[in-house]
GROMACS .gro file of C-alpha atoms in nm:
model
  279
    1UNK     CA    1   4.498  -1.054 -14.595
    2UNK     CA    2   4.793  -0.933 -14.336
    3UNK     CA    3   4.506  -0.735 -14.135
    4UNK     CA    4   4.362  -1.140 -14.062
    5UNK     CA    5   4.625  -1.281 -14.004
    6UNK     CA    6   4.751  -1.004 -13.715
    7UNK     CA    7   4.354  -1.077 -13.628
    8UNK     CA    8   4.369  -1.427 -13.624
    9UNK     CA    9   4.713  -1.418 -13.440
   10UNK     CA   10   4.566  -1.208 -13.155
   11UNK     CA   11   4.269  -1.459 -13.179
   12UNK     CA   12   4.287  -1.730 -12.786
   13UNK     CA   13   4.432  -2.059 -12.849
   14UNK     CA   14   4.129  -2.322 -12.856
   15UNK     CA   15   4.222  -2.553 -12.510
   16UNK     CA   16   4.271  -2.944 -12.650
   17UNK     CA   17   4.089  -2.998 -12.260
   18UNK     CA   18   3.754  -3.188 -12.280
   19UNK     CA   19   3.510  -2.947 -12.207
   20UNK     CA   20   3.273  -3.112 -11.958
   21UNK     CA   21   2.926  -3.119 -12.058
   22UNK     CA   22   2.739  -3.068 -11.660
   23UNK     CA   23   2.641  -2.649 -11.671
   24UNK     CA   24   2.723  -2.500 -11.355
   25UNK     CA   25   2.499  -2.351 -11.091
   26UNK     CA   26   2.531  -2.053 -11.179
   27UNK     CA   27   2.445  -2.166 -11.563
   28UNK     CA   28   2.165  -2.343 -11.396
   29UNK     CA   29   2.041  -2.014 -11.244
   30UNK     CA   30   2.116  -1.821 -11.536
   31UNK     CA   31   2.329  -1.630 -11.336
   32UNK     CA   32   2.641  -1.717 -11.574
   33UNK     CA   33   2.458  -1.537 -11.916
   34UNK     CA   34   2.491  -1.250 -11.723
   35UNK     CA   35   2.781  -1.243 -11.594
   36UNK     CA   36   2.929  -1.359 -11.841
   37UNK     CA   37   2.858  -1.075 -12.073
   38UNK     CA   38   2.971  -0.856 -11.801
   39UNK     CA   39   3.306  -1.001 -11.845
   40UNK     CA   40   3.279  -1.005 -12.178
   41UNK     CA   41   3.184  -0.617 -12.174
   42UNK     CA   42   3.474  -0.550 -11.894
   43UNK     CA   43   3.711  -0.740 -12.169
   44UNK     CA   44   3.600  -0.536 -12.478
   45UNK     CA   45   3.646  -0.210 -12.211
   46UNK     CA   46   3.978  -0.326 -12.178
   47UNK     CA   47   4.079  -0.359 -12.485
   48UNK     CA   48   3.888  -0.049 -12.570
   49UNK     CA   49   4.008   0.135 -12.369
   50UNK     CA   50   4.082   0.258 -11.989
   51UNK     CA   51   3.823   0.154 -11.798
   52UNK     CA   52   3.677   0.370 -11.508
   53UNK     CA   53   3.683   0.353 -11.116
   54UNK     CA   54   3.346   0.289 -11.030
   55UNK     CA   55   3.123   0.508 -10.723
   56UNK     CA   56   3.075   0.353 -10.363
   57UNK     CA   57   2.780   0.536 -10.258
   58UNK     CA   58   2.792   0.533  -9.846
   59UNK     CA   59   2.551   0.741  -9.774
   60UNK     CA   60   2.304   0.481  -9.889
   61UNK     CA   61   2.362   0.288  -9.585
   62UNK     CA   62   2.357   0.489  -9.342
   63UNK     CA   63   2.077   0.659  -9.419
   64UNK     CA   64   1.881   0.338  -9.419
   65UNK     CA   65   2.028   0.216  -9.107
   66UNK     CA   66   1.880   0.559  -8.975
   67UNK     CA   67   1.543   0.561  -9.157
   68UNK     CA   68   1.574   0.069  -8.957
   69UNK     CA   69   1.614   0.266  -8.592
   70UNK     CA   70   1.347   0.507  -8.606
   71UNK     CA   71   1.049   0.314  -8.736
   72UNK     CA   72   1.179   0.051  -8.497
   73UNK     CA   73   1.130   0.250  -8.192
   74UNK     CA   74   0.786   0.436  -8.334
   75UNK     CA   75   0.735   0.102  -8.331
   76UNK     CA   76   0.774   0.067  -8.015
   77UNK     CA   77   0.606   0.393  -7.882
   78UNK     CA   78   0.332   0.244  -8.072
   79UNK     CA   79   0.318  -0.040  -7.896
   80UNK     CA   80   0.411   0.069  -7.522
   81UNK     CA   81   0.084   0.384  -7.574
   82UNK     CA   82  -0.144   0.073  -7.758
   83UNK     CA   83  -0.057  -0.185  -7.429
   84UNK     CA   84   0.077  -0.440  -7.717
   85UNK     CA   85   0.395  -0.523  -7.492
   86UNK     CA   86   0.312  -0.849  -7.384
   87UNK     CA   87   0.037  -0.980  -7.510
   88UNK     CA   88   0.264  -1.167  -7.669
   89UNK     CA   89   0.318  -1.419  -7.349
   90UNK     CA   90   0.668  -1.565  -7.589
   91UNK     CA   91   0.785  -1.262  -7.597
   92UNK     CA   92   0.807  -1.179  -7.180
   93UNK     CA   93   0.817  -1.401  -6.976
   94UNK     CA   94   0.921  -1.398  -6.601
   95UNK     CA   95   1.020  -1.650  -6.425
   96UNK     CA   96   0.907  -1.785  -6.117
   97UNK     CA   97   1.215  -1.698  -5.928
   98UNK     CA   98   1.182  -1.318  -6.001
   99UNK     CA   99   0.881  -1.250  -5.917
  100UNK     CA  100   0.883  -1.381  -5.593
  101UNK     CA  101   1.157  -1.222  -5.510
  102UNK     CA  102   1.039  -0.895  -5.640
  103UNK     CA  103   0.724  -0.993  -5.397
  104UNK     CA  104   0.943  -1.046  -5.094
  105UNK     CA  105   1.150  -0.689  -5.172
  106UNK     CA  106   0.754  -0.571  -5.208
  107UNK     CA  107   0.702  -0.710  -4.826
  108UNK     CA  108   1.010  -0.652  -4.690
  109UNK     CA  109   0.965  -0.270  -4.724
  110UNK     CA  110   0.547  -0.285  -4.626
  111UNK     CA  111   0.714  -0.429  -4.300
  112UNK     CA  112   0.993  -0.234  -4.333
  113UNK     CA  113   0.726   0.100  -4.340
  114UNK     CA  114   0.448  -0.004  -4.089
  115UNK     CA  115   0.765  -0.133  -3.899
  116UNK     CA  116   0.890   0.250  -3.894
  117UNK     CA  117   0.483   0.387  -3.838
  118UNK     CA  118   0.485   0.201  -3.551
  119UNK     CA  119   0.853   0.257  -3.411
  120UNK     CA  120   0.697   0.672  -3.451
  121UNK     CA  121   0.432   0.620  -3.332
  122UNK     CA  122   0.493   0.387  -3.024
  123UNK     CA  123   0.788   0.663  -2.964
  124UNK     CA  124   0.509   0.883  -2.939
  125UNK     CA  125   0.344   0.730  -2.752
  126UNK     CA  126   0.621   0.710  -2.475
  127UNK     CA  127   0.604   1.067  -2.541
  128UNK     CA  128   0.340   1.124  -2.460
  129UNK     CA  129   0.266   0.841  -2.152
  130UNK     CA  130   0.619   1.042  -1.992
  131UNK     CA  131   0.437   1.397  -2.092
  132UNK     CA  132   0.139   1.247  -1.852
  133UNK     CA  133   0.276   1.125  -1.572
  134UNK     CA  134   0.463   1.380  -1.571
  135UNK     CA  135   0.195   1.633  -1.561
  136UNK     CA  136   0.005   1.376  -1.285
  137UNK     CA  137   0.301   1.358  -1.066
  138UNK     CA  138   0.362   1.642  -1.090
  139UNK     CA  139   0.008   1.717  -1.027
  140UNK     CA  140  -0.011   1.458  -0.735
  141UNK     CA  141   0.282   1.640  -0.597
  142UNK     CA  142   0.180   1.947  -0.617
  143UNK     CA  143  -0.171   1.786  -0.398
  144UNK     CA  144  -0.016   1.635  -0.175
  145UNK     CA  145   0.194   1.910  -0.129
  146UNK     CA  146  -0.096   2.142  -0.048
  147UNK     CA  147  -0.270   1.795   0.179
  148UNK     CA  148   0.034   1.876   0.397
  149UNK     CA  149   0.040   2.199   0.439
  150UNK     CA  150  -0.374   2.199   0.536
  151UNK     CA  151  -0.243   1.922   0.797
  152UNK     CA  152   0.052   2.123   0.906
  153UNK     CA  153  -0.168   2.477   0.957
  154UNK     CA  154  -0.476   2.271   1.042
  155UNK     CA  155  -0.225   2.119   1.308
  156UNK     CA  156  -0.025   2.488   1.408
  157UNK     CA  157  -0.432   2.648   1.455
  158UNK     CA  158  -0.517   2.287   1.688
  159UNK     CA  159  -0.169   2.366   1.897
  160UNK     CA  160  -0.206   2.710   1.906
  161UNK     CA  161  -0.534   2.696   2.003
  162UNK     CA  162  -0.467   2.483   2.286
  163UNK     CA  163  -0.200   2.721   2.371
  164UNK     CA  164  -0.482   2.970   2.343
  165UNK     CA  165  -0.702   2.716   2.611
  166UNK     CA  166  -0.436   2.616   2.830
  167UNK     CA  167  -0.313   2.971   2.871
  168UNK     CA  168  -0.684   3.182   3.048
  169UNK     CA  169  -0.737   2.816   3.228
  170UNK     CA  170  -0.393   2.866   3.365
  171UNK     CA  171  -0.531   3.232   3.434
  172UNK     CA  172  -0.840   3.056   3.604
  173UNK     CA  173  -0.695   2.866   3.828
  174UNK     CA  174  -0.446   3.123   3.912
  175UNK     CA  175  -0.737   3.353   4.053
  176UNK     CA  176  -0.942   3.106   4.143
  177UNK     CA  177  -0.941   3.227   4.567
  178UNK     CA  178  -1.129   3.574   4.367
  179UNK     CA  179  -1.279   3.364   4.115
  180UNK     CA  180  -1.378   3.033   4.224
  181UNK     CA  181  -1.634   2.946   4.014
  182UNK     CA  182  -1.490   3.042   3.646
  183UNK     CA  183  -1.219   2.820   3.846
  184UNK     CA  184  -1.463   2.513   3.877
  185UNK     CA  185  -1.619   2.580   3.463
  186UNK     CA  186  -1.290   2.502   3.339
  187UNK     CA  187  -1.255   2.145   3.624
  188UNK     CA  188  -1.603   2.025   3.460
  189UNK     CA  189  -1.459   1.977   3.173
  190UNK     CA  190  -1.256   1.742   3.307
  191UNK     CA  191  -1.526   1.540   3.416
  192UNK     CA  192  -1.694   1.554   3.111
  193UNK     CA  193  -1.928   1.867   3.207
  194UNK     CA  194  -1.963   2.140   2.958
  195UNK     CA  195  -2.300   2.225   2.976
  196UNK     CA  196  -2.444   2.553   3.071
  197UNK     CA  197  -2.679   2.334   3.300
  198UNK     CA  198  -2.474   2.125   3.421
  199UNK     CA  199  -2.242   2.483   3.550
  200UNK     CA  200  -2.626   2.576   3.746
  201UNK     CA  201  -2.697   2.306   3.880
  202UNK     CA  202  -2.348   2.326   4.005
  203UNK     CA  203  -2.351   2.743   4.148
  204UNK     CA  204  -2.674   2.658   4.286
  205UNK     CA  205  -2.519   2.382   4.493
  206UNK     CA  206  -2.252   2.516   4.688
  207UNK     CA  207  -2.502   2.808   4.699
  208UNK     CA  208  -2.648   2.695   4.942
  209UNK     CA  209  -2.312   2.475   5.148
  210UNK     CA  210  -2.115   2.795   5.103
  211UNK     CA  211  -2.195   3.036   4.904
  212UNK     CA  212  -1.899   2.902   4.728
  213UNK     CA  213  -1.653   3.062   5.051
  214UNK     CA  214  -1.276   2.869   5.056
  215UNK     CA  215  -1.330   2.891   5.479
  216UNK     CA  216  -1.650   2.888   5.520
  217UNK     CA  217  -1.705   2.599   5.834
  218UNK     CA  218  -2.056   2.483   5.898
  219UNK     CA  219  -2.060   2.537   6.332
  220UNK     CA  220  -2.267   2.224   6.437
  221UNK     CA  221  -2.093   1.960   6.221
  222UNK     CA  222  -1.826   2.065   6.143
  223UNK     CA  223  -1.776   2.083   5.737
  224UNK     CA  224  -1.563   2.277   5.586
  225UNK     CA  225  -1.437   2.473   5.317
  226UNK     CA  226  -1.657   2.590   4.942
  227UNK     CA  227  -1.776   2.220   4.903
  228UNK     CA  228  -1.832   2.188   5.292
  229UNK     CA  229  -1.607   1.866   5.328
  230UNK     CA  230  -1.712   1.659   5.618
  231UNK     CA  231  -1.473   1.580   5.797
  232UNK     CA  232  -1.268   1.935   5.617
  233UNK     CA  233  -0.907   1.585   5.640
  234UNK     CA  234  -1.125   1.420   5.343
  235UNK     CA  235  -1.007   1.692   5.122
  236UNK     CA  236  -0.621   1.648   5.199
  237UNK     CA  237  -0.660   1.366   4.884
  238UNK     CA  238  -0.639   1.648   4.602
  239UNK     CA  239  -0.367   1.858   4.842
  240UNK     CA  240  -0.234   1.976   5.169
  241UNK     CA  241  -0.314   2.294   5.116
  242UNK     CA  242  -0.694   2.203   5.133
  243UNK     CA  243  -0.723   2.472   5.386
  244UNK     CA  244  -0.572   2.780   5.236
  245UNK     CA  245  -0.670   2.631   4.880
  246UNK     CA  246  -0.994   2.729   4.710
  247UNK     CA  247  -0.833   2.526   4.373
  248UNK     CA  248  -0.753   2.192   4.615
  249UNK     CA  249  -1.148   2.167   4.777
  250UNK     CA  250  -1.286   2.287   4.386
  251UNK     CA  251  -1.088   1.957   4.251
  252UNK     CA  252  -1.247   1.648   4.532
  253UNK     CA  253  -1.588   1.904   4.524
  254UNK     CA  254  -1.639   1.748   4.184
  255UNK     CA  255  -1.496   1.358   4.212
  256UNK     CA  256  -1.740   1.339   4.564
  257UNK     CA  257  -2.043   1.453   4.311
  258UNK     CA  258  -1.853   1.208   4.047
  259UNK     CA  259  -1.849   0.955   4.297
  260UNK     CA  260  -2.135   1.013   4.515
  261UNK     CA  261  -2.451   1.115   4.277
  262UNK     CA  262  -2.343   1.135   3.912
  263UNK     CA  263  -2.317   1.438   3.772
  264UNK     CA  264  -2.381   1.811   3.939
  265UNK     CA  265  -2.793   1.759   3.873
  266UNK     CA  266  -2.818   1.505   4.007
  267UNK     CA  267  -2.648   1.649   4.336
  268UNK     CA  268  -2.857   1.968   4.340
  269UNK     CA  269  -3.195   1.718   4.327
  270UNK     CA  270  -3.143   1.547   4.628
  271UNK     CA  271  -2.966   1.842   4.808
  272UNK     CA  272  -3.334   2.023   4.712
  273UNK     CA  273  -3.529   1.686   4.828
  274UNK     CA  274  -3.379   1.657   5.221
  275UNK     CA  275  -3.434   1.909   5.453
  276UNK     CA  276  -3.217   2.007   5.629
  277UNK     CA  277  -3.084   2.020   5.311
  278UNK     CA  278  -2.776   1.836   5.244
  279UNK     CA  279  -2.575   1.591   4.930
   0.00000   0.00000   0.00000
């Protein structure tokens, strides 16, 4: 009797508030029964003894996350290896502006590379052209120098030869009294008669006239000197010393032959055709 009363006194007092017949969402979903049972169990635990604290397991979420990351990386690698990425056009969409910018950068890079290559080639070509021009200029300069040296040498040789001829001429002329024929051959070149034939005709002509003596005088006519000038004073136009200088006589005789017969051979033929002989 006493136990019953104690239990009755500890029982909760029934509420007088009206209870709703409407079921709560938890009740409709069935979770109410479980929660109620859990609450009852908990209450019983409180009543019958000290409740044990619930252990929290932290390793399981970390392990699950690492596993998820690993699976994701493996899937991405597999998709990348099998060209699965990009198959979904909706997943990877590149804007037109990005494509145009990429193309422009590619073109700019190509143009820059081409320009650099062209500039390098142009520089090399300029260097080659400069080197070739320098080589041509050096060769041309060397050729010009050689030509100038050859021309200078030729001029020097010609001048030396002329000087030698002039010296020889002067020696022969100075020796005209001793060798009038050699002096006559030297002076014949001034009239353009340089052949041996013309020289031989002159030698024969003046051998017949005076035997090449500068003081020869024709007793009957008065003709004088190597060319037998008549009168002797005609030779004065080549020098006042015409009576003593065989060179003056030879100069006048050559002039006379050219003016009267054209050359010594014509004068010699005329001399032979006349009798007595004269020209």
